[in-house]
Amino acid sequence: MISLLGIPYDASSSFMQGPAQAPDLVRSAIYSPSSNLATENGGQFGDHIQDRGNLALDDGPEHREQITKAIEDELEAGHKTLCIGGDHSVAYPILMAYARRGMPLHIIQFDAHPDLYDDLDGDRYSHACPFARLLEEFPDLELTQIGIRTMNAPCQEQADRFGVRVFEMRDFPAASVLNITGPVYISLDLDVLDPSFAPGVSHHEPGGMSVREVLRLIHSIKNPIVGADVVEYNPLRDVNGMTAMVAAKFVKELAAQMIENV
């Protein structure tokens, strides 16, 4: 069973807010009458899915433990989780729940940005820092980043420190062959896409992936996928809801792959 959870949080965004509005809009796109619920592997979104609604979160730092506790409850019940953010800071408390269980985990991060800053403007829990916090506490976790095109010296130092495997966009399609062992968690920041495919993100970074390139990689993963998130949809920058439809497509295809790869 997969539990679908909305995480409407964007207070850790560095440039502009808006992703807190995303979960309900992505759900609306999933069920839009302009499309259907079929997935590309022949399945139907909704099979083996329980929609838990949106988490009710406090504004302060306690929101992180609230997210972690909600995910822990789902894992304890034997469910996988598929989360709709929210900014990328929510990946840290989500993954904390997995890491605390001691399970071996290979995280695949689709992103334009490494999100490995030690802090950003004094905020150690910014959406630019989630994987630095996670790997500090759980250095045995493996992280592969795909689509990066903003690697700077501070983040490169962190990547080297934590042994992160980085496929920068300039090297694509080298990432098309993923040699990964063990259970997988996928964290998909929509700004991994070129802005021509997904204008509805806070940080436009040209030269990104296409929707099909991301889907091809997701479909190529044969390991068990134990969880996933789709984050950083900002409806305030979207055009005709096209990024919401892209996010909905990713949610449906991730769910299908999670069901298929047990």
CSV table of C-alpha atoms in Angstrom, one decimal:
chain,number,residue,atom,x,y,z
A,1,MET,CA,0.0,0.0,0.0
A,2,ILE,CA,1.2,3.5,-0.8
A,3,SER,CA,0.1,6.5,1.4
A,4,LEU,CA,-0.2,9.8,-0.5
A,5,LEU,CA,0.5,12.7,1.8
A,6,GLY,CA,0.5,16.5,1.0
A,7,ILE,CA,3.1,18.5,2.9
A,8,PRO,CA,2.1,22.2,2.5
A,9,TYR,CA,5.2,23.9,3.7
A,10,ASP,CA,7.4,26.6,2.1
A,11,ALA,CA,8.7,28.7,5.0
A,12,SER,CA,12.2,27.5,4.2
A,13,SER,CA,12.2,28.8,0.7
A,14,SER,CA,15.0,31.2,-0.1
A,15,PHE,CA,13.7,33.2,-3.0
A,16,MET,CA,9.9,33.1,-3.0
A,17,GLN,CA,7.1,31.2,-1.4
A,18,GLY,CA,4.3,29.4,-3.1
A,19,PRO,CA,5.0,25.7,-2.9
A,20,ALA,CA,2.8,25.3,0.2
A,21,GLN,CA,-0.2,25.8,-2.2
A,22,ALA,CA,1.0,22.9,-4.4
A,23,PRO,CA,-0.5,19.7,-2.9
A,24,ASP,CA,-4.1,20.4,-3.6
A,25,LEU,CA,-3.4,21.7,-7.1
A,26,VAL,CA,-1.4,18.7,-8.0
A,27,ARG,CA,-4.2,16.4,-6.7
A,28,SER,CA,-6.6,18.4,-8.9
A,29,ALA,CA,-4.3,17.9,-11.9
A,30,ILE,CA,-4.1,14.1,-11.2
A,31,TYR,CA,-7.9,13.9,-11.4
A,32,SER,CA,-8.3,16.5,-14.2
A,33,PRO,CA,-11.0,15.5,-16.7
A,34,SER,CA,-8.5,16.5,-19.4
A,35,SER,CA,-6.5,13.3,-18.7
A,36,ASN,CA,-7.1,9.9,-17.1
A,37,LEU,CA,-5.5,7.8,-14.4
A,38,ALA,CA,-3.7,5.3,-16.6
A,39,THR,CA,0.0,4.8,-16.0
A,40,GLU,CA,2.5,3.9,-18.7
A,41,ASN,CA,3.1,0.4,-17.3
A,42,GLY,CA,-0.6,-0.5,-17.9
A,43,GLY,CA,-1.7,0.3,-14.3
A,44,GLN,CA,-4.3,2.7,-12.9
A,45,PHE,CA,-3.5,5.4,-10.4
A,46,GLY,CA,-5.6,4.8,-7.3
A,47,ASP,CA,-4.9,1.1,-7.2
A,48,HIS,CA,-3.1,0.4,-3.8
A,49,ILE,CA,-3.2,4.2,-3.0
A,50,GLN,CA,-4.5,5.7,0.2
A,51,ASP,CA,-4.8,9.5,0.1
A,52,ARG,CA,-4.1,10.7,3.7
A,53,GLY,CA,-4.7,14.4,2.8
A,54,ASN,CA,-2.4,17.2,3.8
A,55,LEU,CA,-0.5,17.3,7.0
A,56,ALA,CA,-1.5,20.0,9.5
A,57,LEU,CA,1.9,21.6,10.4
A,58,ASP,CA,3.0,24.3,12.8
A,59,ASP,CA,5.0,27.2,11.5
A,60,GLY,CA,8.0,26.7,13.8
A,61,PRO,CA,10.8,24.1,13.9
A,62,GLU,CA,8.4,21.6,15.4
A,63,HIS,CA,7.0,21.1,11.9
A,64,ARG,CA,10.0,18.8,11.1
A,65,GLU,CA,9.2,16.4,13.8
A,66,GLN,CA,5.5,16.4,12.9
A,67,ILE,CA,6.4,15.4,9.3
A,68,THR,CA,8.8,12.7,10.6
A,69,LYS,CA,6.2,11.3,12.9
A,70,ALA,CA,3.6,11.2,10.2
A,71,ILE,CA,6.0,9.2,7.9
A,72,GLU,CA,7.0,7.0,10.8
A,73,ASP,CA,3.4,6.1,11.4
A,74,GLU,CA,3.0,5.0,7.7
A,75,LEU,CA,6.1,3.0,7.7
A,76,GLU,CA,5.2,1.3,10.9
A,77,ALA,CA,1.9,0.3,9.2
A,78,GLY,CA,3.9,-1.3,6.4
A,79,HIS,CA,3.1,1.4,3.9
A,80,LYS,CA,5.3,3.2,1.4
A,81,THR,CA,5.0,6.9,1.2
A,82,LEU,CA,4.6,9.3,-1.7
A,83,CYS,CA,4.6,12.9,-0.7
A,84,ILE,CA,3.7,16.1,-2.5
A,85,GLY,CA,5.5,19.2,-1.3
A,86,GLY,CA,6.1,21.8,-0.4
A,87,ASP,CA,9.6,23.1,-0.8
A,88,HIS,CA,12.6,20.7,-0.8
A,89,SER,CA,13.3,21.3,2.9
A,90,VAL,CA,10.6,18.7,3.6
A,91,ALA,CA,12.8,15.9,2.2
A,92,TYR,CA,14.9,16.0,5.4
A,93,PRO,CA,12.2,15.2,7.9
A,94,ILE,CA,10.6,12.7,5.5
A,95,LEU,CA,13.9,10.8,5.1
A,96,MET,CA,14.7,11.0,8.8
A,97,ALA,CA,11.8,8.6,9.3
A,98,TYR,CA,13.3,6.1,6.9
A,99,ALA,CA,16.8,6.6,8.3
A,100,ARG,CA,15.8,6.1,11.9
A,101,ARG,CA,14.5,2.6,11.0
A,102,GLY,CA,18.0,1.7,10.0
A,103,MET,CA,17.1,0.5,6.6
A,104,PRO,CA,19.8,0.6,3.9
A,105,LEU,CA,18.7,3.3,1.5
A,106,HIS,CA,19.9,4.8,-1.8
A,107,ILE,CA,18.5,8.2,-2.4
A,108,ILE,CA,18.1,9.4,-6.0
A,109,GLN,CA,17.7,13.2,-6.1
A,110,PHE,CA,16.5,14.8,-9.4
A,111,ASP,CA,17.4,18.5,-9.0
A,112,ALA,CA,19.0,21.5,-10.6
A,113,HIS,CA,20.6,22.3,-7.3
A,114,PRO,CA,22.7,20.1,-5.0
A,115,ASP,CA,20.9,21.2,-1.8
A,116,LEU,CA,24.1,20.5,0.2
A,117,TYR,CA,24.7,23.9,1.7
A,118,ASP,CA,25.8,23.8,5.4
A,119,ASP,CA,23.5,26.8,5.8
A,120,LEU,CA,21.9,29.4,3.5
A,121,ASP,CA,21.6,32.9,5.0
A,122,GLY,CA,22.0,31.5,8.4
A,123,ASP,CA,19.2,28.8,8.0
A,124,ARG,CA,20.6,25.3,8.4
A,125,TYR,CA,17.2,23.9,7.5
A,126,SER,CA,16.7,25.8,4.3
A,127,HIS,CA,15.4,24.1,1.2
A,128,ALA,CA,19.1,24.4,0.0
A,129,CYS,CA,20.3,22.2,2.9
A,130,PRO,CA,18.2,19.1,3.4
A,131,PHE,CA,20.7,16.5,2.2
A,132,ALA,CA,23.6,18.1,4.2
A,133,ARG,CA,21.5,17.7,7.3
A,134,LEU,CA,20.5,14.1,6.5
A,135,LEU,CA,24.0,12.9,5.6
A,136,GLU,CA,25.5,14.5,8.7
A,137,GLU,CA,23.3,12.4,10.9
A,138,PHE,CA,23.3,9.3,8.7
A,139,PRO,CA,26.5,9.1,6.7
A,140,ASP,CA,25.9,5.5,5.6
A,141,LEU,CA,23.1,6.6,3.4
A,142,GLU,CA,23.9,6.8,-0.3
A,143,LEU,CA,23.0,9.8,-2.5
A,144,THR,CA,23.0,10.0,-6.2
A,145,GLN,CA,22.1,13.4,-7.7
A,146,ILE,CA,20.9,13.8,-11.3
A,147,GLY,CA,20.4,16.9,-13.4
A,148,ILE,CA,22.6,19.3,-11.3
A,149,ARG,CA,23.6,22.4,-13.1
A,150,THR,CA,24.4,24.9,-10.3
A,151,MET,CA,27.3,23.1,-8.5
A,152,ASN,CA,29.5,25.7,-6.7
A,153,ALA,CA,32.6,25.3,-4.5
A,154,PRO,CA,30.7,25.1,-1.1
A,155,CYS,CA,28.4,22.4,-2.4
A,156,GLN,CA,31.2,20.5,-4.2
A,157,GLU,CA,33.1,20.4,-0.9
A,158,GLN,CA,30.0,18.9,0.8
A,159,ALA,CA,29.5,16.4,-2.1
A,160,ASP,CA,33.1,15.3,-1.7
A,161,ARG,CA,32.8,15.1,2.1
A,162,PHE,CA,29.7,12.9,2.0
A,163,GLY,CA,30.7,10.8,-1.0
A,164,VAL,CA,27.7,12.0,-3.1
A,165,ARG,CA,27.6,10.7,-6.7
A,166,VAL,CA,26.8,13.6,-8.9
A,167,PHE,CA,25.6,13.5,-12.5
A,168,GLU,CA,25.7,17.1,-13.7
A,169,MET,CA,23.5,18.0,-16.6
A,170,ARG,CA,26.4,18.8,-18.8
A,171,ASP,CA,27.3,15.1,-18.6
A,172,PHE,CA,23.9,13.8,-19.4
A,173,PRO,CA,23.0,11.1,-20.6
A,174,ALA,CA,25.8,9.5,-18.6
A,175,ALA,CA,23.2,9.1,-15.8
A,176,SER,CA,21.1,6.9,-18.0
A,177,VAL,CA,22.9,3.9,-16.6
A,178,LEU,CA,22.3,3.8,-12.9
A,179,ASN,CA,24.3,1.1,-11.0
A,180,ILE,CA,22.4,1.1,-7.8
A,181,THR,CA,21.9,-1.6,-5.1
A,182,GLY,CA,19.4,-1.8,-2.4
A,183,PRO,CA,16.1,-0.1,-1.7
A,184,VAL,CA,15.6,3.3,-3.4
A,185,TYR,CA,14.0,6.6,-2.3
A,186,ILE,CA,13.3,9.2,-5.1
A,187,SER,CA,13.3,12.9,-4.3
A,188,LEU,CA,12.1,14.8,-7.4
A,189,ASP,CA,12.5,18.6,-7.4
A,190,LEU,CA,10.6,19.9,-10.4
A,191,ASP,CA,13.3,22.4,-11.2
A,192,VAL,CA,15.4,19.5,-12.5
A,193,LEU,CA,13.4,20.1,-15.6
A,194,ASP,CA,14.2,22.8,-18.2
A,195,PRO,CA,11.9,25.8,-17.5
A,196,SER,CA,10.3,25.3,-20.9
A,197,PHE,CA,8.7,22.1,-19.5
A,198,ALA,CA,8.0,23.4,-16.0
A,199,PRO,CA,7.8,27.2,-15.6
A,200,GLY,CA,6.0,26.7,-12.3
A,201,VAL,CA,9.0,26.6,-10.0
A,202,SER,CA,10.6,29.3,-7.9
A,203,HIS,CA,14.1,28.9,-9.3
A,204,HIS,CA,14.3,28.8,-13.1
A,205,GLU,CA,17.5,27.2,-14.2
A,206,PRO,CA,17.8,26.7,-18.0
A,207,GLY,CA,19.5,23.7,-19.6
A,208,GLY,CA,17.5,21.1,-17.7
A,209,MET,CA,16.0,17.7,-18.4
A,210,SER,CA,12.9,17.0,-20.4
A,211,VAL,CA,9.9,15.2,-18.8
A,212,ARG,CA,10.6,12.1,-20.9
A,213,GLU,CA,14.2,12.0,-19.8
A,214,VAL,CA,13.2,12.0,-16.2
A,215,LEU,CA,10.5,9.4,-16.8
A,216,ARG,CA,12.9,7.2,-18.7
A,217,LEU,CA,15.2,7.1,-15.7
A,218,ILE,CA,12.4,6.4,-13.3
A,219,HIS,CA,11.2,3.6,-15.4
A,220,SER,CA,14.7,2.1,-15.7
A,221,ILE,CA,14.9,1.6,-11.9
A,222,LYS,CA,14.4,-2.0,-11.0
A,223,ASN,CA,15.2,-1.8,-7.3
A,224,PRO,CA,12.4,-1.7,-4.7
A,225,ILE,CA,11.3,1.9,-4.4
A,226,VAL,CA,10.2,2.4,-0.8
A,227,GLY,CA,9.2,6.1,-1.0
A,228,ALA,CA,9.3,9.3,-3.1
A,229,ASP,CA,8.5,12.9,-3.0
A,230,VAL,CA,7.7,15.5,-5.7
A,231,VAL,CA,8.5,19.0,-4.5
A,232,GLU,CA,9.0,22.7,-5.4
A,233,TYR,CA,5.9,23.2,-7.6
A,234,ASN,CA,5.2,26.9,-7.3
A,235,PRO,CA,1.7,27.7,-8.8
A,236,LEU,CA,2.5,31.5,-8.5
A,237,ARG,CA,4.9,31.1,-11.5
A,238,ASP,CA,3.0,28.5,-13.5
A,239,VAL,CA,1.5,29.0,-16.9
A,240,ASN,CA,-2.0,27.5,-17.5
A,241,GLY,CA,-1.3,24.9,-14.9
A,242,MET,CA,1.1,23.1,-17.1
A,243,THR,CA,3.6,22.4,-14.3
A,244,ALA,CA,0.8,21.0,-12.1
A,245,MET,CA,0.1,18.5,-14.9
A,246,VAL,CA,3.8,17.6,-15.1
A,247,ALA,CA,3.9,17.1,-11.3
A,248,ALA,CA,0.7,15.0,-11.5
A,249,LYS,CA,2.3,12.8,-14.2
A,250,PHE,CA,5.3,12.2,-12.0
A,251,VAL,CA,3.2,11.3,-9.0
A,252,LYS,CA,1.2,8.8,-11.1
A,253,GLU,CA,4.3,7.2,-12.7
A,254,LEU,CA,6.2,7.1,-9.4
A,255,ALA,CA,3.3,5.3,-7.8
A,256,ALA,CA,3.2,2.8,-10.6
A,257,GLN,CA,6.9,2.1,-10.3
A,258,MET,CA,6.6,1.8,-6.5
A,259,ILE,CA,3.9,-0.8,-6.9
A,260,GLU,CA,5.7,-2.7,-9.7
A,261,ASN,CA,9.1,-2.7,-7.9
A,262,VAL,CA,8.5,-4.6,-4.6
